[in-house]
Coordinates of N, CA and C and ligand atoms in Angstrom, one line a residue:
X1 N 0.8 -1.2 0.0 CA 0.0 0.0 0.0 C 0.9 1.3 0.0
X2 N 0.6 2.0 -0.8 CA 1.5 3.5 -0.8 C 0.9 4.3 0.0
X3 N 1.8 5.5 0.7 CA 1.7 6.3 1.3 C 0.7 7.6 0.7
X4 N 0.0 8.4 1.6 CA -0.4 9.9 0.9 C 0.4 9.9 0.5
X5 N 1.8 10.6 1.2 CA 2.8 11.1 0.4 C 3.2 10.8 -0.9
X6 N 3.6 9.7 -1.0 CA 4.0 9.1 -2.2 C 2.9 9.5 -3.2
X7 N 1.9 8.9 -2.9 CA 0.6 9.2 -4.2 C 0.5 10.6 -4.8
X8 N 0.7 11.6 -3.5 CA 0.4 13.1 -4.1 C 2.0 13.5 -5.0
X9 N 3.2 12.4 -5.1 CA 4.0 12.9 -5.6 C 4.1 12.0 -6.5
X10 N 3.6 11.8 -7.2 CA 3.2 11.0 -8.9 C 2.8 12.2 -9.6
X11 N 2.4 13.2 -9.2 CA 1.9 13.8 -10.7 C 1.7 15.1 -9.9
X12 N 1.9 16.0 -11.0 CA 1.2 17.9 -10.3 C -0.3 18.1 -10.4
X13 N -0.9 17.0 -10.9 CA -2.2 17.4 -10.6 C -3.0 16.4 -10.5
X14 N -4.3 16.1 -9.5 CA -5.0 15.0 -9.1 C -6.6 15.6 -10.1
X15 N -6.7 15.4 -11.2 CA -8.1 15.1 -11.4 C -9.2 14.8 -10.7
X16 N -9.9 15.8 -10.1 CA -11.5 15.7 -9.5 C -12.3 15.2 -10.4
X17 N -13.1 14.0 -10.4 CA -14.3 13.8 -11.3 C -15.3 13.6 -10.9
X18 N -16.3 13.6 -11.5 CA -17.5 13.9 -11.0 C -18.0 12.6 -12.1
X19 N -18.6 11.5 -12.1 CA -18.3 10.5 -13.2 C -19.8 10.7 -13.1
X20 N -20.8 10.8 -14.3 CA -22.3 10.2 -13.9 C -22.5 8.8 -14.6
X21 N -21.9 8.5 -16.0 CA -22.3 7.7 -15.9 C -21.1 6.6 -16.4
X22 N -21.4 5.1 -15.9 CA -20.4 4.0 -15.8 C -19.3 3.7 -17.1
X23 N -20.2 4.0 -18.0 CA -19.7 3.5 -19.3 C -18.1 4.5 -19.7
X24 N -18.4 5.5 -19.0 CA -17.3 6.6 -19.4 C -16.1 6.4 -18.4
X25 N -16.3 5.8 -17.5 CA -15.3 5.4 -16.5 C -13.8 4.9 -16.8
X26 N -13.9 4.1 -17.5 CA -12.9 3.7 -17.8 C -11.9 4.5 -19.1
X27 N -12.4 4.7 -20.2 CA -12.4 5.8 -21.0 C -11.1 6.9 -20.4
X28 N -12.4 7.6 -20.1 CA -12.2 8.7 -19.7 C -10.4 8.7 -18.4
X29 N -10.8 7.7 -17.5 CA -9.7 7.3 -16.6 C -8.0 7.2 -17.6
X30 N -8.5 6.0 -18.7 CA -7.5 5.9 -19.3 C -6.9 7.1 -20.6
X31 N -8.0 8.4 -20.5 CA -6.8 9.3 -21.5 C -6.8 10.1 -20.2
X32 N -7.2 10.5 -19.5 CA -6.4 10.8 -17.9 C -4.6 10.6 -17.8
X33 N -4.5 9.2 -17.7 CA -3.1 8.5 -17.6 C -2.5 8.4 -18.9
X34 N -3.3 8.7 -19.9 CA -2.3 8.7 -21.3 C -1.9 10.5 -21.3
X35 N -2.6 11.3 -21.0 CA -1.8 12.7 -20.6 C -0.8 12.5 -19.4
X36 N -0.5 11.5 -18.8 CA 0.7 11.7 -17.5 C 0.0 12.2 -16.3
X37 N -1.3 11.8 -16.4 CA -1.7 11.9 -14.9 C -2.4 10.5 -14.5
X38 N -1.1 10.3 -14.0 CA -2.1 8.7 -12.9 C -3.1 8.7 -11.9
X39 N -2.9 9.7 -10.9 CA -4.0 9.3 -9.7 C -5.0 10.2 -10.1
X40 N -5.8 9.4 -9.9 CA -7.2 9.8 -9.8 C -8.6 10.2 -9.0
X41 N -8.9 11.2 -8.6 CA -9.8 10.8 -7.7 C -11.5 11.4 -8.2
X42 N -12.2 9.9 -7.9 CA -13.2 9.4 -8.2 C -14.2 10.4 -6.9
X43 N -15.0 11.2 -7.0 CA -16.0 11.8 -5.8 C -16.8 11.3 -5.9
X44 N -17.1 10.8 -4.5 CA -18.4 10.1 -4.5 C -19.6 10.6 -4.2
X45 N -20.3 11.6 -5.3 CA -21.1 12.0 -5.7 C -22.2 11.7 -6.1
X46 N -22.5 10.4 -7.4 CA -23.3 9.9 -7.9 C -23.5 8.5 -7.4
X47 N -24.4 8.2 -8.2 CA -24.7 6.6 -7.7 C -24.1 5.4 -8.0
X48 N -23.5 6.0 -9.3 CA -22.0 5.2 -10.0 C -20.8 5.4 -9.1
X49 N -20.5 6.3 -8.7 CA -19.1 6.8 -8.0 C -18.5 5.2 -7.7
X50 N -18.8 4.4 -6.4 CA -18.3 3.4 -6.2 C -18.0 2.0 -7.1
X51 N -19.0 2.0 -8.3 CA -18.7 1.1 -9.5 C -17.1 1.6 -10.3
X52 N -17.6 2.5 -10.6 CA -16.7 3.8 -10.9 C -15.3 3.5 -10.8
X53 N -14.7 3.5 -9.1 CA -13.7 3.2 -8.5 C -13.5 1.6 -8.6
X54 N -14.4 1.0 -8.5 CA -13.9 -0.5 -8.9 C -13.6 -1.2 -10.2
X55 N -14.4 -0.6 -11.0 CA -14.0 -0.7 -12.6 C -12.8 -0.3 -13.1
X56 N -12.3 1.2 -12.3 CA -10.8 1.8 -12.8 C -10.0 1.0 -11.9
X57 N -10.2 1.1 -11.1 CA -8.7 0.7 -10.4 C -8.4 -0.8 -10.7
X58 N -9.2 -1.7 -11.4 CA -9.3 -3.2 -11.9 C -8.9 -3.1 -13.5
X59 N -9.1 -1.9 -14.0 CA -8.9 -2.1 -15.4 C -8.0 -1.1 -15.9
X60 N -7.7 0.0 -15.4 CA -6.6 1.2 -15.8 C -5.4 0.9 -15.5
X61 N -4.3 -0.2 -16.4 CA -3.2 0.1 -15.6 C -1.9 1.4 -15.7
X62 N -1.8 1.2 -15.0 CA -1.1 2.3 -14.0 C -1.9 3.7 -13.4
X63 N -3.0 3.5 -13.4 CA -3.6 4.0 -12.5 C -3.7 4.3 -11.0
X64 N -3.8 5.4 -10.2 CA -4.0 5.2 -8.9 C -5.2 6.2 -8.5
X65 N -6.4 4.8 -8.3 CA -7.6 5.4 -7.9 C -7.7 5.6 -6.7
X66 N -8.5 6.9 -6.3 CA -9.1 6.8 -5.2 C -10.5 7.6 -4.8
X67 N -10.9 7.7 -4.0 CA -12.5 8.2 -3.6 C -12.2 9.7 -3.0
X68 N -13.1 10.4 -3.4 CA -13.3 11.5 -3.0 C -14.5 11.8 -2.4
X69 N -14.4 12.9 -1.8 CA -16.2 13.7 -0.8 C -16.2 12.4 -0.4
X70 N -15.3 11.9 0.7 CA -15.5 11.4 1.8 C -15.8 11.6 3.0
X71 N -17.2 11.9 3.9 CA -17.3 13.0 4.6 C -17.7 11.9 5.8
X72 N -17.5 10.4 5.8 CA -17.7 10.2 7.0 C -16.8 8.0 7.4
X73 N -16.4 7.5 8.3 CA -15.5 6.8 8.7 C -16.1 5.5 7.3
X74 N -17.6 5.4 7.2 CA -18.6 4.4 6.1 C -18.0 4.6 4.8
X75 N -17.9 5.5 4.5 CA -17.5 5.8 3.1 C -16.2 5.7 2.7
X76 N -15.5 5.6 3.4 CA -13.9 5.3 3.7 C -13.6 4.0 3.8
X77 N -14.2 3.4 4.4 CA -14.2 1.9 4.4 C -15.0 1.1 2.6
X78 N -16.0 1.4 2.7 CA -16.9 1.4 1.6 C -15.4 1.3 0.1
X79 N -15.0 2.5 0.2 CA -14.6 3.0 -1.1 C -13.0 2.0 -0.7
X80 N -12.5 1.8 0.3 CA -11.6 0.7 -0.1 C -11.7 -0.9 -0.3
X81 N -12.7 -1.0 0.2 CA -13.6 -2.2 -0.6 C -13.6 -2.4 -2.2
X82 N -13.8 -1.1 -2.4 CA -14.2 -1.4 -3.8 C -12.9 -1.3 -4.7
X83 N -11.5 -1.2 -3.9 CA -10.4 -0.9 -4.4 C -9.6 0.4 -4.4
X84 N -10.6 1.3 -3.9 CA -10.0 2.7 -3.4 C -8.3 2.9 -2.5
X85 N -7.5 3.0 -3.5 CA -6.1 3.5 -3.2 C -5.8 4.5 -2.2
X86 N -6.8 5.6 -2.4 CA -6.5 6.5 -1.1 C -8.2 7.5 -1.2
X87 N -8.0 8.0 0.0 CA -9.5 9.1 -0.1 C -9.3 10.2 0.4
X88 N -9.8 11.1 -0.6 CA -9.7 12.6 -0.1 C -11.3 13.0 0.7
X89 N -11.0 13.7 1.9 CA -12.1 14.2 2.2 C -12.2 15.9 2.4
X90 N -13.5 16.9 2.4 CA -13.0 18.3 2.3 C -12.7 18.8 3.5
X91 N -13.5 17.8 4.4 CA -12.7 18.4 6.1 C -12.0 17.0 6.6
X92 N -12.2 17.2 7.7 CA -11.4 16.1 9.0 C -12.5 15.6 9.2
X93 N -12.2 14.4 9.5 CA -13.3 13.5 10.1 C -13.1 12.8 11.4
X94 N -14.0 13.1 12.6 CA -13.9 13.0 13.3 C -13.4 11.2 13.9
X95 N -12.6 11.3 14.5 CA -11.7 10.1 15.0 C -11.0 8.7 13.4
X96 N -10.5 9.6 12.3 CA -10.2 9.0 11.0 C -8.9 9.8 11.4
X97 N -7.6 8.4 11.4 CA -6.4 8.7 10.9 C -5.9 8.5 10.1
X98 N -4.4 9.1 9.7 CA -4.2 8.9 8.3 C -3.7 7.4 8.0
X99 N -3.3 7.0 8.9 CA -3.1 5.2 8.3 C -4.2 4.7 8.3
X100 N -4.5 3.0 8.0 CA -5.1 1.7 7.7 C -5.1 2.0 6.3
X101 N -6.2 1.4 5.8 CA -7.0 1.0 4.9 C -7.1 2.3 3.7
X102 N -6.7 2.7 2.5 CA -6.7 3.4 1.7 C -6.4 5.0 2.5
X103 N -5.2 5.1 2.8 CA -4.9 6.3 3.3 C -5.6 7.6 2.9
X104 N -5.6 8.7 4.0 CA -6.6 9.5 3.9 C -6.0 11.3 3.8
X105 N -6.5 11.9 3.0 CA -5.6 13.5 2.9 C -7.4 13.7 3.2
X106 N -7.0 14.8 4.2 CA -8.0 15.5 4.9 C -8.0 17.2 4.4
X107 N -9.3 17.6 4.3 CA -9.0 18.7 4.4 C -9.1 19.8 5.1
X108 N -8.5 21.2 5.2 CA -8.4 22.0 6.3 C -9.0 23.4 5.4
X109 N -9.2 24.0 6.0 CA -9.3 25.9 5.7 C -8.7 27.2 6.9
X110 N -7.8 26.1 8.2 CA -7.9 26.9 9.2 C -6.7 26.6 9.9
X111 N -6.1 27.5 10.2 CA -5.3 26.6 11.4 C -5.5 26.2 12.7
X112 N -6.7 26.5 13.3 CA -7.2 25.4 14.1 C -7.5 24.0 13.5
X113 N -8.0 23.7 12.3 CA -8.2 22.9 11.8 C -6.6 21.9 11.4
X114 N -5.9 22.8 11.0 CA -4.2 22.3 11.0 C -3.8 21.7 12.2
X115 N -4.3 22.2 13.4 CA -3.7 21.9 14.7 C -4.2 20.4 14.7
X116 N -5.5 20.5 14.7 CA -6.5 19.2 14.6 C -5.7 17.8 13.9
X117 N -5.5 18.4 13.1 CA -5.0 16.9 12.2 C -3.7 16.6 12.0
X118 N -2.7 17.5 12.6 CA -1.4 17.6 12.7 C -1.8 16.4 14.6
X119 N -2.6 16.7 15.0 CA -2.5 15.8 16.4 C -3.4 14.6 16.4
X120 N -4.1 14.4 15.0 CA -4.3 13.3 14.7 C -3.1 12.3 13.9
X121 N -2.2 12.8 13.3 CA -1.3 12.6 13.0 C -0.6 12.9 11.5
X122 N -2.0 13.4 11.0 CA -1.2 14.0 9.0 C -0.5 15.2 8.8
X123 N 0.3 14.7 8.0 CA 1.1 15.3 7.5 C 0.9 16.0 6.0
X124 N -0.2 15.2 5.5 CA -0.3 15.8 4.4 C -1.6 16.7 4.2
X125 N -2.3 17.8 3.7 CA -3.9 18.1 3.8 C -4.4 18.7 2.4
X126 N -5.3 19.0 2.3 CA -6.3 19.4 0.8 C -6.5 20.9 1.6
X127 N -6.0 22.0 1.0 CA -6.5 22.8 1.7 C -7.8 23.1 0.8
X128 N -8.8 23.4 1.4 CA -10.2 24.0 0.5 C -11.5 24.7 1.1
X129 N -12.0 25.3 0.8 CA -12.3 25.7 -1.0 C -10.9 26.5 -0.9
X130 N -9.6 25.9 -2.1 CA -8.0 26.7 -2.0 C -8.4 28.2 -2.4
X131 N -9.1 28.5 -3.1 CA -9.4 29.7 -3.7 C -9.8 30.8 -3.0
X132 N -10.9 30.0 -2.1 CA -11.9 30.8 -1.3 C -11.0 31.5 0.2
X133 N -10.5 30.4 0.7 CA -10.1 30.6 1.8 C -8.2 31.1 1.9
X134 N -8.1 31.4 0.9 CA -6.6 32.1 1.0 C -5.9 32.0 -0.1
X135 N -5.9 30.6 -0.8 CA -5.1 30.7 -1.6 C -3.9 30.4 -1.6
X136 N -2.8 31.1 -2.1 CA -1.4 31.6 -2.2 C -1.1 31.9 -1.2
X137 N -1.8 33.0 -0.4 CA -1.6 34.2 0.5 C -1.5 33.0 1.5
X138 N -2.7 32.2 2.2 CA -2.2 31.2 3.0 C -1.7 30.3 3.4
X139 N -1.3 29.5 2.0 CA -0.4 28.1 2.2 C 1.0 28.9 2.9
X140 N 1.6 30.5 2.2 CA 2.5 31.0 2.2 C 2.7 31.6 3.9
X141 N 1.3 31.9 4.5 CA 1.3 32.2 6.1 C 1.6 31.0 6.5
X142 N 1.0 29.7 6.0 CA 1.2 28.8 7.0 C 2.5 27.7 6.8
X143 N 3.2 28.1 5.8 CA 4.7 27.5 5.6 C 5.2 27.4 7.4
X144 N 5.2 29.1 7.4 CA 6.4 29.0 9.1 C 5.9 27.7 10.3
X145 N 4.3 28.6 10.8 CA 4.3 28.0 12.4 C 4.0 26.4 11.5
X146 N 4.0 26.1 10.7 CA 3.2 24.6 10.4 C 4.4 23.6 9.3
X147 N 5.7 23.6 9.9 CA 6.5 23.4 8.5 C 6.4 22.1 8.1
X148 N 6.0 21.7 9.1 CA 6.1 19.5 8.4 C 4.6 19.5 8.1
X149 N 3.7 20.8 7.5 CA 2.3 20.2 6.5 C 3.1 20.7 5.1
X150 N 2.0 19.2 4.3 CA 2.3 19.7 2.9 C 0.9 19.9 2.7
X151 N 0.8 20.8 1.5 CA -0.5 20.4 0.6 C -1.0 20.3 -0.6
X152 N -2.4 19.4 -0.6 CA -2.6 19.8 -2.1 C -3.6 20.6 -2.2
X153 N -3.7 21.6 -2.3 CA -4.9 22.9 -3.0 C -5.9 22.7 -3.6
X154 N -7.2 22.6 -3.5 CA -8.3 22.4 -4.5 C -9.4 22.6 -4.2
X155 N -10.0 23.6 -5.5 CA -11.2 24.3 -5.1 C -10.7 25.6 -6.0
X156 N -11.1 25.5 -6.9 CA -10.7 26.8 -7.8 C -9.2 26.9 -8.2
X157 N -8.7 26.0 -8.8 CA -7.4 25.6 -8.8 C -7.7 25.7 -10.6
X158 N -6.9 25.7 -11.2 CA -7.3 25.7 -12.7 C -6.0 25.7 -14.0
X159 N -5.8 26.0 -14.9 CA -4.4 25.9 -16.0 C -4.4 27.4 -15.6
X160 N -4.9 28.0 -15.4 CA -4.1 29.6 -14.9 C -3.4 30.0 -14.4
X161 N -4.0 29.3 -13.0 CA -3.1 29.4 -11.4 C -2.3 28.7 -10.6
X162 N -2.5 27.4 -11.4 CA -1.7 25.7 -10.9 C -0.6 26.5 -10.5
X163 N 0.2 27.1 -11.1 CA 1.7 26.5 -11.4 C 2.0 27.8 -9.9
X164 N 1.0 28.6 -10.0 CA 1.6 29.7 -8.4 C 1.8 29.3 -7.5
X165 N 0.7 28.1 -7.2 CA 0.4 26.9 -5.8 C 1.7 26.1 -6.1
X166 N 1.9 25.3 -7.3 CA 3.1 24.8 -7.8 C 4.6 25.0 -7.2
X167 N 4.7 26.3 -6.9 CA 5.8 26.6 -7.1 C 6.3 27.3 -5.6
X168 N 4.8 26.8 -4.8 CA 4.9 27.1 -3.4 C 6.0 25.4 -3.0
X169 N 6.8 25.7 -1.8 CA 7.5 24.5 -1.0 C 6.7 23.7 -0.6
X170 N 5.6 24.4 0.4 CA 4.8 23.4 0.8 C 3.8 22.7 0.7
X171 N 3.5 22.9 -1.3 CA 3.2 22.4 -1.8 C 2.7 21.0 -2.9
X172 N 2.8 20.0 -2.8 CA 3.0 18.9 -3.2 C 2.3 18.4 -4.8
X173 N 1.0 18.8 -4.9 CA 0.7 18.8 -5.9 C -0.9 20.0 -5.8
X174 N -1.9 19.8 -7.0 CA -2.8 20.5 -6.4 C -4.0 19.5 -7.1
X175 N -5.0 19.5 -6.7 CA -6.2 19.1 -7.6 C -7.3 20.1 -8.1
X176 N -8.4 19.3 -9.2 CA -9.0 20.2 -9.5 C -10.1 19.5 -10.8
X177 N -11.1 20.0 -11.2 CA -11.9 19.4 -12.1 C -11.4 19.8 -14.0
X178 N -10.7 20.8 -13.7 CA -10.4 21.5 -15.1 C -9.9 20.3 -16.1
X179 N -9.3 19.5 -15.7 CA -8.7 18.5 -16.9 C -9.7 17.9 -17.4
X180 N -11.2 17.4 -16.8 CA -11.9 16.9 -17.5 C -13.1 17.5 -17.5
X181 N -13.1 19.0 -17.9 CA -14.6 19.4 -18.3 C -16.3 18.4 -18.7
X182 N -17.0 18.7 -17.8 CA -18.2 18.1 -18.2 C -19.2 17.8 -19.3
X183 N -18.2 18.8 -20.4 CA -19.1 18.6 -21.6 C -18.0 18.1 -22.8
X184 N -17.3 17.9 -22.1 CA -15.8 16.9 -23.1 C -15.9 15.9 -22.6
X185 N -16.2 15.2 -21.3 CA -16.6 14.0 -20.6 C -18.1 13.6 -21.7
X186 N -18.7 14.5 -21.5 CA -20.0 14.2 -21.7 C -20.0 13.4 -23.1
X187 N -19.1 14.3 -24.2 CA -19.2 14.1 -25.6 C -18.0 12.8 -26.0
X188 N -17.6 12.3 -24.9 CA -16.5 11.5 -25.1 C -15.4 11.6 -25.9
X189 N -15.3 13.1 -26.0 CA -13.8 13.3 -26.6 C -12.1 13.0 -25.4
X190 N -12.0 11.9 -25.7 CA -10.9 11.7 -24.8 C -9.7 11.9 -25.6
X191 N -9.5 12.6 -26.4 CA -8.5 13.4 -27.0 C -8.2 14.6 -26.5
X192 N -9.2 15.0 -26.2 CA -9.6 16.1 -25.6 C -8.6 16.5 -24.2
X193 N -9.4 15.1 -23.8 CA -9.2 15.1 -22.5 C -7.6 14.8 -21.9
X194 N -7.1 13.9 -23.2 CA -5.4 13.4 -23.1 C -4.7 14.7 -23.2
X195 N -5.1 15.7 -24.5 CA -4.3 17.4 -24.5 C -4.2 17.9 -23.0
X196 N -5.5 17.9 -22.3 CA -5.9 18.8 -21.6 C -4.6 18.2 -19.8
X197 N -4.9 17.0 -20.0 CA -4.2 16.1 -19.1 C -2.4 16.3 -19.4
X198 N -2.1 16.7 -20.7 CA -0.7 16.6 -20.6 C -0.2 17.7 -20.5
X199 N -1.0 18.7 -20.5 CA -0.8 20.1 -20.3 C -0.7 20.3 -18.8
X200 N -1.5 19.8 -18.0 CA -1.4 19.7 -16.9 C -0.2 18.7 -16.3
X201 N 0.1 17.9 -16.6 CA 1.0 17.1 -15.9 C 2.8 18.0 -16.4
X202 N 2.7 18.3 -18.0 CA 3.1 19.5 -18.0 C 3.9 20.8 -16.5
X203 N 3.2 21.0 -16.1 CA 3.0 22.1 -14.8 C 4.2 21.7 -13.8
X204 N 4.1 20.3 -14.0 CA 5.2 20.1 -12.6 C 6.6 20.6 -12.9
X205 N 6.9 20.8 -11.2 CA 8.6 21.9 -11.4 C 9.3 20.8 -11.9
Ligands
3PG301 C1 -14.3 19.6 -5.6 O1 -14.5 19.1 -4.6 O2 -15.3 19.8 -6.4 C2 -13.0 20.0 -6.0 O3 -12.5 20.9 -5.0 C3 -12.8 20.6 -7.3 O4 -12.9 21.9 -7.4 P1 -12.9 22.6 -8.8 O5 -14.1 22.2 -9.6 O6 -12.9 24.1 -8.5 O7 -11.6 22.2 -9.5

């Protein structure tokens, strides 16, 4: 089993999907990883989400799937069942550490919230909404008092602004939905989607 760490340092950018329907799953997964972005995270949003995650991570190789909008200890379990590599959630979840079973990047907006899961034990976090709640301006405040967090940014993260968060230290990678727009998903142009993917993986220092 690989570490957060390691997984957030495969690629500069983690693909948010929002998958509605099954058939596109794999597809779509595989011109993902033909632009140079392996991990993936599947949100578990729809009613597919968890087919979703078992179909890729069974059929994409070199893939690394995992579950997203994990908002509680069920769904965490659930989604590594189904073969889920790792889960991102937008906050902390109450009494979820970052070891067992498909390791977990939590997310923060606060440094109270940093304190929190730095004493649960992670090291790594999602800060979000990254846009909304600081940005640049706060990954850059919280380098000092907070120096062994990394993060990945997501939440209005995009091919504009990647490479600012990019080019922060304590920065690891960022995520975001831009690589697979909903109506290039929709139309199955996964040409589309491999440009859009290599432009992004692209970005890394
Ligand atoms: C999400 O949970 O939807 C992610 O943060 C993606 O955000 P984005 O659509 O702004 O990239």
């Amino acid at each position: 089993m690989r570490s957060i760490e390691d997984i957030l340092g495969l690629a500069p950018v983690i693909p948010v999907l929002i998958i509605e329907d099954l058939a596109q799953a794999v597809p779509l997964g595989r011109a993902l990883v033909a632009g140079g972005l392996p991990v993936l995270e599947i949100t578990l949003r729809t009613p597919v989400a968890m087919d979703c995650i078992e179909r890729m991570a069974g059929e994409i190789e070199g893939a690394v799937v995992g579950a997203g909008t994990v908002i509680n200890p069920q769904m965490r379990r659930a989604a590594a069942a189904v073969g889920a590599q790792f889960c991102v959630s937008p906050g902390l979840i109450e009494g979820e550490t970052a070891g067992g079973q498909a390791p977990l990047l939590p997310g923060v907006a606060t440094a109270t919230e940093l304190i929190a899961g730095i004493a649960a034990g992670f090291t790594c976090f999602k800060l979000f909404p990254a846009n909304v709640v600081g940005g640049v301006g706060a990954l850059k405040a919280f380098a000092s008092p907070f120096q062994q967090a990394r993060f990945c940014p997501t939440g209005g993260v995009s091919a504009e602004n990647a490479r600012d968060y990019l080019a922060l230290p304590n920065v690891v990678c960022v995520g975001g939905s831009w690589v697979a727009p909903a109506d290039v998903v929709r139309a199955g142009d996964w040409g589309r989607i491999t440009a859009l993917a290599a432009e992004a993986s692209g970005l890394g220092r």
